[in-house]
Amino acid sequence: MVDSKHQWKAWIYLAPALALLMVFTIWPIINTVRMAFLENYSGLKAVGGQAFEFGLGNFTKVLDYRRFVDCLRTTVLLCVWTVPISTVLALLIAVALNAIRPLQKALQTIFFLPYVTNSIAIGMVFAAMFNIVGSFYGTENEIIVTAGIINNIIEFFGGEHVNWINYGSTYTSNIIVMVVYIVWNALPFKILVLLGGLQSINRQYYDAARVDGAPRRRVLTRITVPLLSPMLAYVIITGFIDGFKEYTSIVGIFGVNMGPPDDAARLNTMVGFIYDALSTNSQGRASAAALILFGIILVVTLVNLQVSKKRVHY
């Protein structure tokens, strides 16, 4: 512990970090709350000297906006599908990696590569994989479609190409593409956390199960999962938090329009809703939407924590 006579030195060391925290974290949060409760707040109007009344009008406009429900539905769908799928896959892959000795480090590096790769760049690759480049007439006037690798695989096994992300594609096909991408992108971090938890489990539990002749499925459900429950709870909670903030991955695949040109299949999320409001200089509405999103994430996190108290074994 720092001597009370020399605490000023500790404050000097902390001052740069505290200053940055105040400027880039604390003040933006306070300012967001302030703008959310100023009726029809706009930065340009505020610079012009216009005064704004205190009220809940921004929240009312957000909730009454015709696209708000669509944005919330897309966000919830992505969370509900991607978090369970990515968690189960990460658990199975982590268990498999933990059981492999040869090339274990190399495989860990391969699985972790997406985590350190730019999301926009990965989204562009996925867009090319699911894309339909175009169509042309063949020698016998048949229509030949130039498709990405996913459709080529489907056609190789006798299926027909699917319009995943191009003009005229459906909302369902767009959601499927995003679920595949988000699950793939979320795996590295979850595998890393779960693999670290697996390597910290005492081997005596597995030795005892082997002596008793317990099958692998029972070992997984009765030993591995309960002992990994703290890590599982962590990746599930962080997965839901990241899922509700989903935005970059959709922009990487579909661009800033967040969907095909036809508006019916647009995959706007809550964060996309906030950016749309900012682009129209409606900072008050964007701040209100940000607080609503914060409230949703807080409720979901508290529910997860409450469930974790009964399911997690420390």
Tab-separated table of C-alpha atoms in Angstrom:
chain	number	residue	atom	x	y	z
A	1	MET	CA	0.000	0.000	0.000
A	2	VAL	CA	1.247	3.486	-0.813
A	3	ASP	CA	2.315	5.524	2.217
A	4	SER	CA	-0.217	8.265	2.984
A	5	LYS	CA	2.571	10.858	2.790
A	6	HIS	CA	3.318	9.850	-0.793
A	7	GLN	CA	-0.205	9.348	-2.140
A	8	TRP	CA	0.180	12.473	-4.256
A	9	LYS	CA	2.703	10.569	-6.366
A	10	ALA	CA	0.124	7.875	-7.098
A	11	TRP	CA	-2.397	10.553	-8.130
A	12	ILE	CA	0.195	12.078	-10.475
A	13	TYR	CA	0.733	8.691	-12.115
A	14	LEU	CA	-3.024	8.197	-12.451
A	15	ALA	CA	-3.745	11.731	-13.677
A	16	PRO	CA	-3.192	11.109	-17.441
A	17	ALA	CA	-5.405	8.005	-17.430
A	18	LEU	CA	-8.077	9.750	-15.342
A	19	ALA	CA	-8.026	12.784	-17.652
A	20	LEU	CA	-8.501	10.598	-20.730
A	21	LEU	CA	-11.256	8.670	-18.932
A	22	MET	CA	-13.074	11.867	-18.065
A	23	VAL	CA	-12.779	13.351	-21.565
A	24	PHE	CA	-13.562	10.272	-23.661
A	25	THR	CA	-15.807	8.201	-21.356
A	26	ILE	CA	-17.392	10.031	-18.420
A	27	TRP	CA	-18.231	13.287	-20.182
A	28	PRO	CA	-19.726	11.614	-23.302
A	29	ILE	CA	-21.995	9.527	-21.060
A	30	ILE	CA	-23.136	12.594	-19.126
A	31	ASN	CA	-23.631	14.561	-22.344
A	32	THR	CA	-25.623	11.708	-23.914
A	33	VAL	CA	-28.012	11.655	-20.946
A	34	ARG	CA	-28.331	15.445	-21.125
A	35	MET	CA	-29.109	15.489	-24.852
A	36	ALA	CA	-31.619	12.635	-24.518
A	37	PHE	CA	-33.827	14.758	-22.256
A	38	LEU	CA	-33.650	17.937	-24.356
A	39	GLU	CA	-36.647	18.096	-26.708
A	40	ASN	CA	-35.632	17.838	-30.408
A	41	TYR	CA	-32.018	18.551	-29.555
A	42	SER	CA	-29.772	19.251	-32.540
A	43	GLY	CA	-26.109	20.196	-32.431
A	44	LEU	CA	-26.419	22.700	-35.269
A	45	LYS	CA	-29.393	24.388	-33.644
A	46	ALA	CA	-27.583	24.474	-30.293
A	47	VAL	CA	-24.606	26.220	-31.923
A	48	GLY	CA	-27.053	28.759	-33.371
A	49	GLY	CA	-28.202	29.606	-29.856
A	50	GLN	CA	-31.548	27.814	-29.819
A	51	ALA	CA	-32.782	26.671	-26.417
A	52	PHE	CA	-34.367	23.289	-25.844
A	53	GLU	CA	-36.991	22.314	-23.297
A	54	PHE	CA	-36.504	19.457	-20.875
A	55	GLY	CA	-38.805	16.493	-21.538
A	56	LEU	CA	-39.328	12.950	-22.814
A	57	GLY	CA	-40.163	13.851	-26.387
A	58	ASN	CA	-37.046	12.211	-27.829
A	59	PHE	CA	-37.931	8.871	-26.230
A	60	THR	CA	-41.494	9.138	-27.546
A	61	LYS	CA	-40.244	9.789	-31.076
A	62	VAL	CA	-37.897	6.814	-30.933
A	63	LEU	CA	-40.627	4.451	-29.754
A	64	ASP	CA	-43.129	5.808	-32.293
A	65	TYR	CA	-40.712	5.619	-35.213
A	66	ARG	CA	-41.969	3.082	-37.741
A	67	ARG	CA	-38.561	1.406	-38.142
A	68	PHE	CA	-37.801	1.107	-34.427
A	69	VAL	CA	-39.593	-2.230	-34.049
A	70	ASP	CA	-37.802	-3.584	-37.142
A	71	CYS	CA	-34.423	-2.534	-35.758
A	72	LEU	CA	-35.192	-4.091	-32.383
A	73	ARG	CA	-36.469	-7.300	-34.015
A	74	THR	CA	-33.320	-7.706	-36.110
A	75	THR	CA	-31.086	-7.065	-33.095
A	76	VAL	CA	-32.943	-9.578	-30.920
A	77	LEU	CA	-32.982	-12.212	-33.680
A	78	LEU	CA	-29.230	-11.938	-34.178
A	79	CYS	CA	-28.644	-12.287	-30.424
A	80	VAL	CA	-31.029	-15.184	-29.918
A	81	TRP	CA	-29.525	-17.189	-32.782
A	82	THR	CA	-25.827	-16.364	-32.600
A	83	VAL	CA	-25.123	-16.503	-28.857
A	84	PRO	CA	-26.310	-20.115	-28.220
A	85	ILE	CA	-24.865	-21.452	-31.489
A	86	SER	CA	-21.474	-19.803	-31.044
A	87	THR	CA	-21.257	-20.842	-27.379
A	88	VAL	CA	-22.013	-24.516	-28.093
A	89	LEU	CA	-19.606	-24.617	-31.049
A	90	ALA	CA	-16.890	-22.868	-29.037
A	91	LEU	CA	-17.313	-25.387	-26.209
A	92	LEU	CA	-17.022	-28.382	-28.553
A	93	ILE	CA	-14.013	-26.921	-30.363
A	94	ALA	CA	-12.306	-26.015	-27.078
A	95	VAL	CA	-12.826	-29.556	-25.748
A	96	ALA	CA	-11.424	-30.996	-28.976
A	97	LEU	CA	-8.415	-28.668	-28.942
A	98	ASN	CA	-7.723	-29.484	-25.308
A	99	ALA	CA	-7.622	-33.196	-26.160
A	100	ILE	CA	-5.203	-32.707	-29.075
A	101	ARG	CA	-1.499	-32.576	-28.315
A	102	PRO	CA	0.162	-32.463	-31.756
A	103	LEU	CA	-0.219	-29.067	-33.479
A	104	GLN	CA	-2.322	-27.717	-30.593
A	105	LYS	CA	-0.621	-24.301	-30.584
A	106	ALA	CA	-0.864	-24.011	-34.368
A	107	LEU	CA	-4.579	-24.849	-34.328
A	108	GLN	CA	-5.193	-22.352	-31.515
A	109	THR	CA	-3.505	-19.664	-33.604
A	110	ILE	CA	-5.617	-20.524	-36.649
A	111	PHE	CA	-8.865	-20.371	-34.679
A	112	PHE	CA	-7.830	-17.068	-33.085
A	113	LEU	CA	-6.931	-15.304	-36.355
A	114	PRO	CA	-10.451	-13.915	-37.033
A	115	TYR	CA	-10.348	-12.110	-33.681
A	116	VAL	CA	-7.374	-9.968	-34.764
A	117	THR	CA	-8.628	-9.367	-38.323
A	118	ASN	CA	-10.540	-6.251	-39.314
A	119	SER	CA	-14.303	-6.857	-39.241
A	120	ILE	CA	-14.942	-4.810	-42.375
A	121	ALA	CA	-12.347	-6.808	-44.318
A	122	ILE	CA	-13.857	-10.099	-43.132
A	123	GLY	CA	-17.322	-8.826	-44.063
A	124	MET	CA	-16.156	-8.052	-47.589
A	125	VAL	CA	-14.806	-11.602	-47.911
A	126	PHE	CA	-18.126	-13.047	-46.730
A	127	ALA	CA	-19.973	-10.764	-49.161
A	128	ALA	CA	-17.908	-12.208	-52.003
A	129	MET	CA	-18.580	-15.757	-50.799
A	130	PHE	CA	-22.372	-15.296	-50.732
A	131	ASN	CA	-22.567	-12.905	-53.665
A	132	ILE	CA	-24.121	-13.488	-57.077
A	133	VAL	CA	-21.858	-11.648	-59.492
A	134	GLY	CA	-24.188	-11.763	-62.466
A	135	SER	CA	-25.756	-13.914	-65.171
A	136	PHE	CA	-25.284	-14.362	-68.893
A	137	TYR	CA	-26.648	-16.476	-71.748
A	138	GLY	CA	-24.714	-19.602	-72.666
A	139	THR	CA	-24.203	-21.224	-76.048
A	140	GLU	CA	-27.734	-22.669	-76.049
A	141	ASN	CA	-29.328	-19.486	-74.715
A	142	GLU	CA	-29.560	-20.913	-71.208
A	143	ILE	CA	-29.029	-18.495	-68.344
A	144	ILE	CA	-25.725	-19.130	-66.551
A	145	VAL	CA	-25.326	-17.542	-63.130
A	146	THR	CA	-21.870	-16.495	-61.932
A	147	ALA	CA	-22.071	-17.111	-58.175
A	148	GLY	CA	-19.836	-17.059	-55.141
A	149	ILE	CA	-18.260	-20.069	-53.468
A	150	ILE	CA	-21.291	-20.834	-51.266
A	151	ASN	CA	-23.654	-21.127	-54.216
A	152	ASN	CA	-21.033	-23.112	-56.133
A	153	ILE	CA	-20.954	-25.634	-53.281
A	154	ILE	CA	-24.769	-25.805	-53.231
A	155	GLU	CA	-24.887	-26.401	-56.980
A	156	PHE	CA	-22.115	-29.006	-56.749
A	157	PHE	CA	-24.378	-31.108	-54.517
A	158	GLY	CA	-27.322	-30.734	-56.873
A	159	GLY	CA	-29.063	-27.716	-55.372
A	160	GLU	CA	-29.985	-24.402	-56.933
A	161	HIS	CA	-28.184	-21.152	-56.239
A	162	VAL	CA	-29.730	-18.892	-53.593
A	163	ASN	CA	-29.968	-15.120	-53.723
A	164	TRP	CA	-28.379	-14.492	-50.322
A	165	ILE	CA	-27.534	-10.802	-50.272
A	166	ASN	CA	-28.224	-9.281	-53.689
A	167	TYR	CA	-31.134	-7.180	-54.881
A	168	GLY	CA	-34.383	-9.072	-54.410
A	169	SER	CA	-33.048	-11.293	-51.629
A	170	THR	CA	-35.296	-12.017	-48.678
A	171	TYR	CA	-34.980	-10.884	-45.086
A	172	THR	CA	-34.586	-14.522	-44.012
A	173	SER	CA	-31.650	-15.156	-46.365
A	174	ASN	CA	-29.963	-11.966	-45.129
A	175	ILE	CA	-30.389	-13.064	-41.518
A	176	ILE	CA	-28.903	-16.489	-42.290
A	177	VAL	CA	-25.803	-14.879	-43.815
A	178	MET	CA	-25.376	-12.612	-40.799
A	179	VAL	CA	-25.833	-15.477	-38.325
A	180	VAL	CA	-23.125	-17.490	-40.112
A	181	TYR	CA	-20.757	-14.530	-40.125
A	182	ILE	CA	-21.353	-13.436	-36.521
A	183	VAL	CA	-21.012	-17.004	-35.211
A	184	TRP	CA	-17.758	-17.462	-37.114
A	185	ASN	CA	-16.450	-14.100	-35.907
A	186	ALA	CA	-17.441	-14.740	-32.263
A	187	LEU	CA	-15.821	-18.185	-31.996
A	188	PRO	CA	-12.152	-17.161	-31.439
A	189	PHE	CA	-12.688	-15.194	-28.226
A	190	LYS	CA	-15.035	-17.788	-26.764
A	191	ILE	CA	-12.698	-20.646	-27.666
A	192	LEU	CA	-9.817	-18.812	-25.995
A	193	VAL	CA	-11.759	-18.256	-22.767
A	194	LEU	CA	-13.165	-21.788	-22.601
A	195	LEU	CA	-9.845	-23.395	-23.508
A	196	GLY	CA	-8.170	-21.503	-20.686
A	197	GLY	CA	-10.867	-22.753	-18.320
A	198	LEU	CA	-10.454	-26.332	-19.516
A	199	GLN	CA	-6.722	-26.270	-18.934
A	200	SER	CA	-7.271	-25.119	-15.339
A	201	ILE	CA	-9.576	-28.043	-14.446
A	202	ASN	CA	-7.970	-30.587	-12.149
A	203	ARG	CA	-7.231	-33.778	-14.098
A	204	GLN	CA	-8.228	-35.911	-11.108
A	205	TYR	CA	-11.903	-35.477	-12.030
A	206	TYR	CA	-11.306	-37.008	-15.458
A	207	ASP	CA	-9.090	-39.763	-14.047
A	208	ALA	CA	-11.847	-40.742	-11.609
A	209	ALA	CA	-14.440	-40.733	-14.409
A	210	ARG	CA	-12.159	-42.921	-16.542
A	211	VAL	CA	-11.763	-45.409	-13.683
A	212	ASP	CA	-15.545	-45.535	-13.262
A	213	GLY	CA	-15.973	-46.100	-17.003
A	214	ALA	CA	-18.103	-42.999	-17.542
A	215	PRO	CA	-18.919	-42.356	-21.246
A	216	ARG	CA	-17.567	-39.188	-22.875
A	217	ARG	CA	-20.990	-37.584	-23.144
A	218	ARG	CA	-21.525	-37.974	-19.410
A	219	VAL	CA	-18.051	-36.623	-18.674
A	220	LEU	CA	-18.858	-33.579	-20.793
A	221	THR	CA	-22.233	-32.879	-19.178
A	222	ARG	CA	-21.411	-33.858	-15.586
A	223	ILE	CA	-17.807	-32.699	-15.212
A	224	THR	CA	-16.698	-30.345	-17.979
A	225	VAL	CA	-19.779	-28.144	-18.279
A	226	PRO	CA	-20.343	-27.648	-14.505
A	227	LEU	CA	-16.678	-26.833	-13.905
A	228	LEU	CA	-16.682	-24.491	-16.909
A	229	SER	CA	-19.928	-22.790	-15.870
A	230	PRO	CA	-18.229	-19.533	-14.721
A	231	MET	CA	-16.521	-19.176	-18.110
A	232	LEU	CA	-19.707	-20.167	-19.943
A	233	ALA	CA	-21.672	-17.549	-18.026
A	234	TYR	CA	-19.049	-14.954	-18.921
A	235	VAL	CA	-19.042	-15.690	-22.669
A	236	ILE	CA	-22.854	-15.803	-22.754
A	237	ILE	CA	-23.215	-12.432	-21.019
A	238	THR	CA	-20.543	-10.761	-23.159
A	239	GLY	CA	-22.052	-12.435	-26.226
A	240	PHE	CA	-25.447	-10.844	-25.580
A	241	ILE	CA	-23.824	-7.461	-24.927
A	242	ASP	CA	-21.871	-7.643	-28.182
A	243	GLY	CA	-24.933	-8.945	-30.029
A	244	PHE	CA	-27.071	-5.985	-29.026
A	245	LYS	CA	-24.307	-3.668	-30.268
A	246	GLU	CA	-24.064	-5.414	-33.652
A	247	TYR	CA	-23.363	-3.007	-36.495
A	248	THR	CA	-19.891	-3.341	-38.031
A	249	SER	CA	-20.402	-6.862	-39.385
A	250	ILE	CA	-23.574	-5.860	-41.254
A	251	VAL	CA	-21.846	-2.824	-42.751
A	252	GLY	CA	-18.944	-5.066	-43.802
A	253	ILE	CA	-21.249	-7.304	-45.851
A	254	PHE	CA	-24.018	-4.966	-46.994
A	255	GLY	CA	-22.390	-1.534	-46.789
A	256	VAL	CA	-23.791	1.516	-45.028
A	257	ASN	CA	-27.288	0.740	-46.361
A	258	MET	CA	-27.226	-2.360	-44.099
A	259	GLY	CA	-29.092	-4.462	-46.628
A	260	PRO	CA	-29.945	-4.910	-50.299
A	261	PRO	CA	-31.196	-1.863	-52.217
A	262	ASP	CA	-34.815	-2.860	-51.642
A	263	ASP	CA	-35.769	-1.532	-48.235
A	264	ALA	CA	-37.890	-4.562	-47.274
A	265	ALA	CA	-34.824	-6.672	-46.511
A	266	ARG	CA	-32.827	-3.962	-44.727
A	267	LEU	CA	-31.023	-5.356	-41.668
A	268	ASN	CA	-30.880	-2.233	-39.570
A	269	THR	CA	-30.077	-2.749	-35.877
A	270	MET	CA	-30.368	-0.575	-32.782
A	271	VAL	CA	-26.858	0.778	-33.277
A	272	GLY	CA	-27.654	1.384	-36.950
A	273	PHE	CA	-30.785	3.264	-35.834
A	274	ILE	CA	-28.573	5.495	-33.669
A	275	TYR	CA	-26.186	6.197	-36.562
A	276	ASP	CA	-29.136	7.004	-38.832
A	277	ALA	CA	-30.338	9.591	-36.315
A	278	LEU	CA	-26.857	11.104	-36.053
A	279	SER	CA	-26.603	11.367	-39.838
A	280	THR	CA	-29.724	13.577	-39.843
A	281	ASN	CA	-28.303	15.767	-37.066
A	282	SER	CA	-30.883	14.478	-34.564
A	283	GLN	CA	-28.543	14.050	-31.599
A	284	GLY	CA	-31.407	14.128	-29.127
A	285	ARG	CA	-33.168	11.197	-30.757
A	286	ALA	CA	-29.883	9.299	-31.132
A	287	SER	CA	-29.099	9.832	-27.442
A	288	ALA	CA	-32.552	8.617	-26.429
A	289	ALA	CA	-32.120	5.497	-28.577
A	290	ALA	CA	-28.704	4.921	-26.990
A	291	LEU	CA	-30.231	5.073	-23.499
A	292	ILE	CA	-33.014	2.682	-24.544
A	293	LEU	CA	-30.387	0.273	-25.879
A	294	PHE	CA	-28.435	0.634	-22.638
A	295	GLY	CA	-31.564	-0.208	-20.660
A	296	ILE	CA	-32.231	-3.314	-22.781
A	297	ILE	CA	-28.634	-4.528	-22.371
A	298	LEU	CA	-28.789	-3.847	-18.628
A	299	VAL	CA	-31.997	-5.862	-18.196
A	300	VAL	CA	-30.663	-8.785	-20.266
A	301	THR	CA	-27.382	-8.745	-18.308
A	302	LEU	CA	-29.174	-8.695	-14.949
A	303	VAL	CA	-31.366	-11.618	-16.047
A	304	ASN	CA	-28.265	-13.554	-17.112
A	305	LEU	CA	-26.558	-12.789	-13.807
A	306	GLN	CA	-29.634	-13.936	-11.879
A	307	VAL	CA	-29.742	-17.195	-13.830
A	308	SER	CA	-25.995	-17.623	-13.338
A	309	LYS	CA	-26.396	-17.554	-9.560
A	310	LYS	CA	-28.393	-20.792	-9.768
A	311	ARG	CA	-26.472	-22.482	-12.565
A	312	VAL	CA	-22.851	-21.477	-12.035
A	313	HIS	CA	-20.635	-23.606	-9.809
A	314	TYR	CA	-17.556	-21.941	-8.329
